[in-house]
mmCIF file of C-alpha atoms in Angstrom:
data_model
loop_
_atom_site.group_PDB
_atom_site.id
_atom_site.type_symbol
_atom_site.label_atom_id
_atom_site.label_comp_id
_atom_site.label_asym_id
_atom_site.label_seq_id
_atom_site.Cartn_x
_atom_site.Cartn_y
_atom_site.Cartn_z
ATOM 1 C CA MET U 1 104.224 -17.348 28.786
ATOM 2 C CA VAL U 2 105.795 -20.816 28.775
ATOM 3 C CA ASP U 3 109.403 -21.588 29.570
ATOM 4 C CA GLY U 4 111.496 -24.547 28.446
ATOM 5 C CA PHE U 5 110.601 -26.541 25.332
ATOM 6 C CA ASP U 6 108.262 -24.620 23.100
ATOM 7 C CA ARG U 7 106.402 -27.526 21.511
ATOM 8 C CA ILE U 8 104.275 -30.407 22.764
ATOM 9 C CA SER U 9 103.582 -33.473 20.640
ATOM 10 C CA GLU U 10 100.394 -33.562 18.625
ATOM 11 C CA ASP U 11 100.202 -37.184 19.812
ATOM 12 C CA VAL U 12 99.321 -36.076 23.347
ATOM 13 C CA ARG U 13 95.776 -37.280 23.997
ATOM 14 C CA GLY U 14 95.467 -37.079 27.753
ATOM 15 C CA VAL U 15 96.394 -34.863 30.672
ATOM 16 C CA LEU U 16 97.247 -36.382 34.045
ATOM 17 C CA TRP U 17 97.004 -33.895 36.877
ATOM 18 C CA ASP U 18 98.423 -33.475 40.336
ATOM 19 C CA ILE U 19 95.767 -32.192 42.763
ATOM 20 C CA ASP U 20 97.133 -30.279 45.752
ATOM 21 C CA ASP U 21 98.614 -26.865 44.928
ATOM 22 C CA THR U 22 97.959 -27.574 41.252
ATOM 23 C CA LEU U 23 94.167 -27.647 41.034
ATOM 24 C CA PHE U 24 93.289 -27.145 44.683
ATOM 25 C CA ASP U 25 94.842 -24.404 46.855
ATOM 26 C CA TYR U 26 96.024 -26.806 49.534
ATOM 27 C CA SER U 27 98.668 -24.505 51.033
ATOM 28 C CA GLY U 28 96.202 -21.639 51.392
ATOM 29 C CA ALA U 29 93.580 -23.853 53.046
ATOM 30 C CA GLU U 30 96.163 -25.434 55.329
ATOM 31 C CA ARG U 31 97.518 -22.082 56.466
ATOM 32 C CA ALA U 32 94.105 -20.541 57.092
ATOM 33 C CA GLY U 33 92.752 -23.739 58.626
ATOM 34 C CA ILE U 34 95.450 -24.276 61.243
ATOM 35 C CA LEU U 35 95.426 -20.627 62.328
ATOM 36 C CA GLU U 36 91.639 -20.629 62.655
ATOM 37 C CA HIS U 37 91.731 -23.906 64.592
ATOM 38 C CA LEU U 38 94.390 -22.642 67.000
ATOM 39 C CA ALA U 39 92.444 -19.436 67.562
ATOM 40 C CA GLU U 40 89.307 -21.432 68.356
ATOM 41 C CA LEU U 41 91.290 -23.447 70.918
ATOM 42 C CA ASP U 42 92.847 -20.265 72.335
ATOM 43 C CA LEU U 43 96.293 -21.659 71.526
ATOM 44 C CA LEU U 44 97.520 -19.144 68.952
ATOM 45 C CA GLY U 45 99.098 -17.020 71.689
ATOM 46 C CA GLU U 46 101.344 -19.945 72.621
ATOM 47 C CA PHE U 47 103.412 -19.270 69.507
ATOM 48 C CA ALA U 48 105.780 -16.385 68.851
ATOM 49 C CA SER U 49 103.688 -15.441 65.814
ATOM 50 C CA PRO U 50 101.064 -16.889 63.477
ATOM 51 C CA GLU U 51 103.871 -17.379 60.975
ATOM 52 C CA GLN U 52 105.767 -19.558 63.448
ATOM 53 C CA ALA U 53 102.668 -21.648 64.168
ATOM 54 C CA GLN U 54 102.032 -22.194 60.486
ATOM 55 C CA ALA U 55 105.707 -22.993 59.753
ATOM 56 C CA TRP U 56 105.880 -25.552 62.561
ATOM 57 C CA TRP U 57 102.614 -27.176 61.452
ATOM 58 C CA THR U 58 103.893 -27.432 57.880
ATOM 59 C CA ALA U 59 107.210 -28.918 59.019
ATOM 60 C CA ASP U 60 105.444 -31.572 61.094
ATOM 61 C CA VAL U 61 103.113 -32.334 58.187
ATOM 62 C CA GLU U 62 106.027 -32.902 55.824
ATOM 63 C CA ALA U 63 107.907 -35.102 58.283
ATOM 64 C CA ALA U 64 104.968 -37.384 59.064
ATOM 65 C CA TYR U 65 103.666 -37.417 55.491
ATOM 66 C CA GLY U 66 107.071 -38.461 54.241
ATOM 67 C CA ARG U 67 106.846 -41.516 56.478
ATOM 68 C CA PHE U 68 103.387 -42.285 55.093
ATOM 69 C CA LEU U 69 104.658 -42.074 51.508
ATOM 70 C CA ALA U 70 107.546 -44.368 52.410
ATOM 71 C CA GLY U 71 105.058 -46.956 53.649
ATOM 72 C CA GLU U 72 106.206 -46.763 57.269
ATOM 73 C CA ILE U 73 102.846 -45.649 58.697
ATOM 74 C CA GLY U 74 99.216 -45.471 57.615
ATOM 75 C CA PHE U 75 97.279 -42.412 56.527
ATOM 76 C CA GLN U 76 95.374 -41.953 59.790
ATOM 77 C CA GLU U 77 98.488 -42.651 61.858
ATOM 78 C CA GLN U 78 100.429 -39.885 60.131
ATOM 79 C CA ARG U 79 97.644 -37.487 61.131
ATOM 80 C CA ARG U 80 97.953 -38.499 64.785
ATOM 81 C CA ILE U 81 101.727 -38.124 64.685
ATOM 82 C CA ARG U 82 101.398 -34.639 63.179
ATOM 83 C CA VAL U 83 99.108 -33.515 65.989
ATOM 84 C CA GLU U 84 101.264 -34.964 68.749
ATOM 85 C CA ALA U 85 104.512 -33.533 67.367
ATOM 86 C CA PHE U 86 102.974 -30.115 66.818
ATOM 87 C CA LEU U 87 101.447 -29.806 70.285
ATOM 88 C CA ALA U 88 104.668 -31.049 71.894
ATOM 89 C CA ARG U 89 106.402 -27.954 70.510
ATOM 90 C CA ILE U 90 104.424 -25.829 73.009
ATOM 91 C CA GLY U 91 104.394 -28.366 75.822
ATOM 92 C CA ARG U 92 100.833 -29.465 75.153
ATOM 93 C CA ALA U 93 99.113 -32.775 74.448
ATOM 94 C CA THR U 94 95.649 -34.037 73.614
ATOM 95 C CA PRO U 95 93.941 -37.207 74.806
ATOM 96 C CA ASP U 96 92.341 -37.681 71.396
ATOM 97 C CA PRO U 97 94.522 -36.738 68.385
ATOM 98 C CA ASP U 98 91.831 -37.985 65.998
ATOM 99 C CA GLU U 99 89.251 -35.582 67.415
ATOM 100 C CA TRP U 100 91.779 -32.705 67.428
ATOM 101 C CA PHE U 101 92.591 -33.358 63.786
ATOM 102 C CA ALA U 102 88.913 -33.669 62.866
ATOM 103 C CA ARG U 103 88.306 -30.177 64.252
ATOM 104 C CA TYR U 104 91.270 -28.895 62.243
ATOM 105 C CA LEU U 105 89.777 -30.504 59.133
ATOM 106 C CA ASP U 106 86.511 -28.648 59.763
ATOM 107 C CA ALA U 107 88.447 -25.369 59.716
ATOM 108 C CA PHE U 108 90.469 -26.502 56.695
ATOM 109 C CA ALA U 109 87.246 -27.324 54.832
ATOM 110 C CA ARG U 110 85.933 -23.807 55.326
ATOM 111 C CA HIS U 111 88.873 -22.490 53.281
ATOM 112 C CA ARG U 112 88.863 -25.016 50.425
ATOM 113 C CA ARG U 113 88.974 -23.458 46.981
ATOM 114 C CA VAL U 114 89.933 -24.234 43.424
ATOM 115 C CA PHE U 115 92.522 -21.924 41.855
ATOM 116 C CA ASP U 116 90.898 -19.348 39.593
ATOM 117 C CA ASP U 117 92.718 -20.597 36.490
ATOM 118 C CA VAL U 118 91.591 -24.235 36.801
ATOM 119 C CA ILE U 119 88.055 -24.251 35.366
ATOM 120 C CA PRO U 120 88.923 -22.059 32.349
ATOM 121 C CA ALA U 121 91.901 -24.318 31.575
ATOM 122 C CA LEU U 122 89.825 -27.494 31.826
ATOM 123 C CA ASP U 123 87.146 -25.940 29.626
ATOM 124 C CA ALA U 124 89.758 -25.020 27.028
ATOM 125 C CA LEU U 125 91.208 -28.549 27.094
ATOM 126 C CA GLY U 126 87.940 -30.361 26.508
ATOM 127 C CA GLY U 127 89.403 -32.451 23.699
ATOM 128 C CA TYR U 128 91.732 -34.368 26.015
ATOM 129 C CA ARG U 129 91.103 -37.218 28.441
ATOM 130 C CA HIS U 130 91.771 -35.989 31.989
ATOM 131 C CA GLY U 131 92.896 -38.022 34.987
ATOM 132 C CA LEU U 132 94.303 -37.420 38.447
ATOM 133 C CA LEU U 133 97.356 -38.815 40.237
ATOM 134 C CA SER U 134 97.983 -37.993 43.887
ATOM 135 C CA ASN U 135 100.339 -38.978 46.685
ATOM 136 C CA SER U 136 97.451 -39.271 49.095
ATOM 137 C CA SER U 137 94.477 -41.298 50.246
ATOM 138 C CA SER U 138 91.861 -42.055 47.606
ATOM 139 C CA ARG U 139 88.974 -41.643 50.064
ATOM 140 C CA TYR U 140 90.296 -38.266 51.231
ATOM 141 C CA GLN U 141 90.793 -36.994 47.694
ATOM 142 C CA GLU U 142 87.435 -38.323 46.468
ATOM 143 C CA ASP U 143 85.642 -36.480 49.267
ATOM 144 C CA LYS U 144 87.580 -33.262 48.703
ATOM 145 C CA LEU U 145 87.169 -33.276 44.923
ATOM 146 C CA ALA U 146 83.437 -33.852 45.267
ATOM 147 C CA ALA U 147 83.155 -31.010 47.784
ATOM 148 C CA ILE U 148 84.917 -28.517 45.523
ATOM 149 C CA GLY U 149 82.998 -29.644 42.436
ATOM 150 C CA LEU U 150 85.887 -31.069 40.415
ATOM 151 C CA ARG U 151 85.489 -34.855 40.522
ATOM 152 C CA GLY U 152 83.178 -35.061 37.507
ATOM 153 C CA ARG U 153 85.788 -33.366 35.332
ATOM 154 C CA PHE U 154 88.107 -36.389 35.419
ATOM 155 C CA VAL U 155 87.719 -39.926 34.136
ATOM 156 C CA SER U 156 90.136 -41.431 36.672
ATOM 157 C CA LEU U 157 91.716 -40.912 40.078
ATOM 158 C CA VAL U 158 94.776 -42.876 41.176
ATOM 159 C CA CYS U 159 96.228 -42.419 44.671
ATOM 160 C CA SER U 160 99.384 -43.769 46.242
ATOM 161 C CA ASP U 161 97.531 -45.608 49.013
ATOM 162 C CA GLU U 162 95.799 -47.784 46.390
ATOM 163 C CA ILE U 163 98.750 -48.713 44.216
ATOM 164 C CA GLY U 164 101.558 -48.921 46.770
ATOM 165 C CA PHE U 165 103.772 -46.476 44.880
ATOM 166 C CA ALA U 166 104.190 -42.725 45.296
ATOM 167 C CA LYS U 167 105.486 -40.100 42.907
ATOM 168 C CA PRO U 168 108.203 -39.780 41.684
ATOM 169 C CA ALA U 169 108.301 -43.588 41.291
ATOM 170 C CA PRO U 170 107.671 -44.471 37.625
ATOM 171 C CA GLU U 171 105.094 -47.039 38.702
ATOM 172 C CA ALA U 172 102.866 -44.264 40.024
ATOM 173 C CA PHE U 173 102.831 -42.388 36.718
ATOM 174 C CA LEU U 174 102.344 -45.575 34.711
ATOM 175 C CA ALA U 175 99.361 -46.490 36.886
ATOM 176 C CA GLY U 176 97.899 -43.060 36.183
ATOM 177 C CA CYS U 177 98.320 -43.585 32.437
ATOM 178 C CA ALA U 178 96.781 -47.063 32.630
ATOM 179 C CA ALA U 179 93.740 -45.634 34.399
ATOM 180 C CA LEU U 180 93.405 -43.109 31.566
ATOM 181 C CA GLY U 181 93.663 -45.928 29.036
ATOM 182 C CA LEU U 182 96.605 -44.253 27.312
ATOM 183 C CA ALA U 183 100.259 -45.088 26.756
ATOM 184 C CA PRO U 184 102.737 -42.793 28.564
ATOM 185 C CA GLU U 185 103.907 -41.160 25.337
ATOM 186 C CA HIS U 186 100.364 -39.918 24.763
ATOM 187 C CA VAL U 187 100.053 -38.286 28.193
ATOM 188 C CA VAL U 188 101.325 -35.023 29.640
ATOM 189 C CA TYR U 189 101.595 -34.671 33.411
ATOM 190 C CA VAL U 190 100.940 -31.320 35.102
ATOM 191 C CA GLY U 191 102.087 -30.707 38.662
ATOM 192 C CA ASP U 192 103.521 -28.039 40.942
ATOM 193 C CA ARG U 193 106.738 -29.800 42.022
ATOM 194 C CA LEU U 194 109.748 -29.966 39.748
ATOM 195 C CA THR U 195 111.286 -33.183 41.064
ATOM 196 C CA THR U 196 108.260 -35.115 42.313
ATOM 197 C CA ASP U 197 105.982 -34.190 39.435
ATOM 198 C CA ALA U 198 107.710 -32.938 36.286
ATOM 199 C CA GLU U 199 111.003 -34.817 36.418
ATOM 200 C CA GLY U 200 109.301 -37.937 37.762
ATOM 201 C CA ALA U 201 106.855 -37.913 34.864
ATOM 202 C CA LEU U 202 109.625 -37.465 32.309
ATOM 203 C CA ALA U 203 111.576 -40.365 33.796
ATOM 204 C CA ALA U 204 108.483 -42.563 33.441
ATOM 205 C CA GLY U 205 108.173 -41.743 29.732
ATOM 206 C CA LEU U 206 105.416 -39.122 29.879
ATOM 207 C CA HIS U 207 105.561 -35.543 28.708
ATOM 208 C CA ALA U 208 105.538 -33.047 31.584
ATOM 209 C CA VAL U 209 104.713 -29.459 32.415
ATOM 210 C CA TRP U 210 105.880 -27.827 35.627
ATOM 211 C CA LEU U 211 103.270 -25.469 37.075
ATOM 212 C CA ASP U 212 105.454 -22.988 38.942
ATOM 213 C CA ARG U 213 102.862 -20.664 40.458
ATOM 214 C CA ASN U 214 105.301 -18.960 42.833
ATOM 215 C CA GLY U 215 108.185 -18.510 40.408
ATOM 216 C CA ALA U 216 110.538 -20.906 42.205
ATOM 217 C CA GLY U 217 112.240 -21.674 38.895
ATOM 218 C CA ASP U 218 112.970 -18.067 37.950
ATOM 219 C CA GLY U 219 116.661 -17.870 37.127
ATOM 220 C CA LEU U 220 117.289 -21.537 37.916
ATOM 221 C CA ARG U 221 119.297 -23.612 35.497
ATOM 222 C CA GLU U 222 117.973 -26.859 36.945
ATOM 223 C CA GLY U 223 114.686 -27.822 35.354
ATOM 224 C CA ALA U 224 115.419 -25.732 32.259
ATOM 225 C CA ASP U 225 114.605 -28.754 30.062
ATOM 226 C CA VAL U 226 111.087 -29.001 31.519
ATOM 227 C CA PRO U 227 108.322 -26.817 30.048
ATOM 228 C CA ARG U 228 107.216 -24.408 32.771
ATOM 229 C CA VAL U 229 104.135 -22.242 33.152
ATOM 230 C CA ARG U 230 103.294 -19.771 35.907
ATOM 231 C CA THR U 231 99.559 -20.133 35.377
ATOM 232 C CA LEU U 232 97.256 -22.759 33.878
ATOM 233 C CA ALA U 233 95.982 -20.035 31.570
ATOM 234 C CA ASP U 234 99.102 -20.740 29.487
ATOM 235 C CA LEU U 235 98.626 -24.520 29.361
ATOM 236 C CA PRO U 236 96.125 -24.726 26.467
ATOM 237 C CA GLU U 237 98.467 -22.699 24.254
ATOM 238 C CA LEU U 238 101.369 -24.985 25.118
ATOM 239 C CA LEU U 239 99.403 -28.145 24.381
ATOM 240 C CA ARG U 240 98.213 -26.786 21.041
ATOM 241 C CA LEU U 241 101.785 -26.477 19.836
ATOM 242 C CA ILE U 242 103.019 -29.530 17.986
ATOM 243 C CA ASP U 243 106.085 -31.650 17.328
ATOM 244 C CA PHE U 244 107.559 -31.696 20.810
ATOM 245 C CA GLY U 245 109.305 -34.936 19.959
ATOM 246 C CA ALA U 246 109.460 -38.197 21.844
ATOM 247 C CA PRO U 247 109.722 -38.192 25.640
ATOM 248 C CA PRO U 248 113.134 -39.071 27.092
ATOM 249 C CA THR U 249 114.189 -42.705 27.004
ATOM 250 C CA ILE U 250 113.837 -44.318 30.412
ATOM 251 C CA ARG U 251 117.295 -45.131 31.720
#
């Protein structure tokens, strides 16, 4: 079932997708990967619980990644900072953060998976042009998408490290539309974050759908004007409905 507006314009010709936690189960792979890595290093017992280890890792990821998105540090540097900050929490250090992170990535890779609803949704939406827009490194996303068998499904991939803008900046969404070869009013953006993805896309003149897999928007008044689905199984039905109207005027 879809929430929010009940119609999407028949003029929509393309779908621009977020990747992590929309198509790819990033959070699941991250959680399983860091716990497996810590167990291999015999460090998991240094934390009060696996939940604490995972929560601290996620917090350090978000802090360092925010600096990367702001242009303060590079992609590889934010990885080193994440490792150093995380190990400092238990009074540890490593002489080679790059090697430590590479071993974590090996564990992460063993848990990579596409959400079960992704392939059926893409199959059902074969009449649209499909592109990708990510706040990440293009090389990292290219490698990951190839490994999970998704890259060939999309005609374009635009990443923040290439264009110098990150979502929710309008420039990021407009670059994604340009790569699709479509004007913003002919594109719908699908992503798992209300502010960064859905509201950012609307502000840039696109249509938007908020993929709220975990039900964060249940009962919320904020975001009520954004179409919301709990599963991509509902997306084809939403996009088949017509006469959504023009996207909001950019203010």
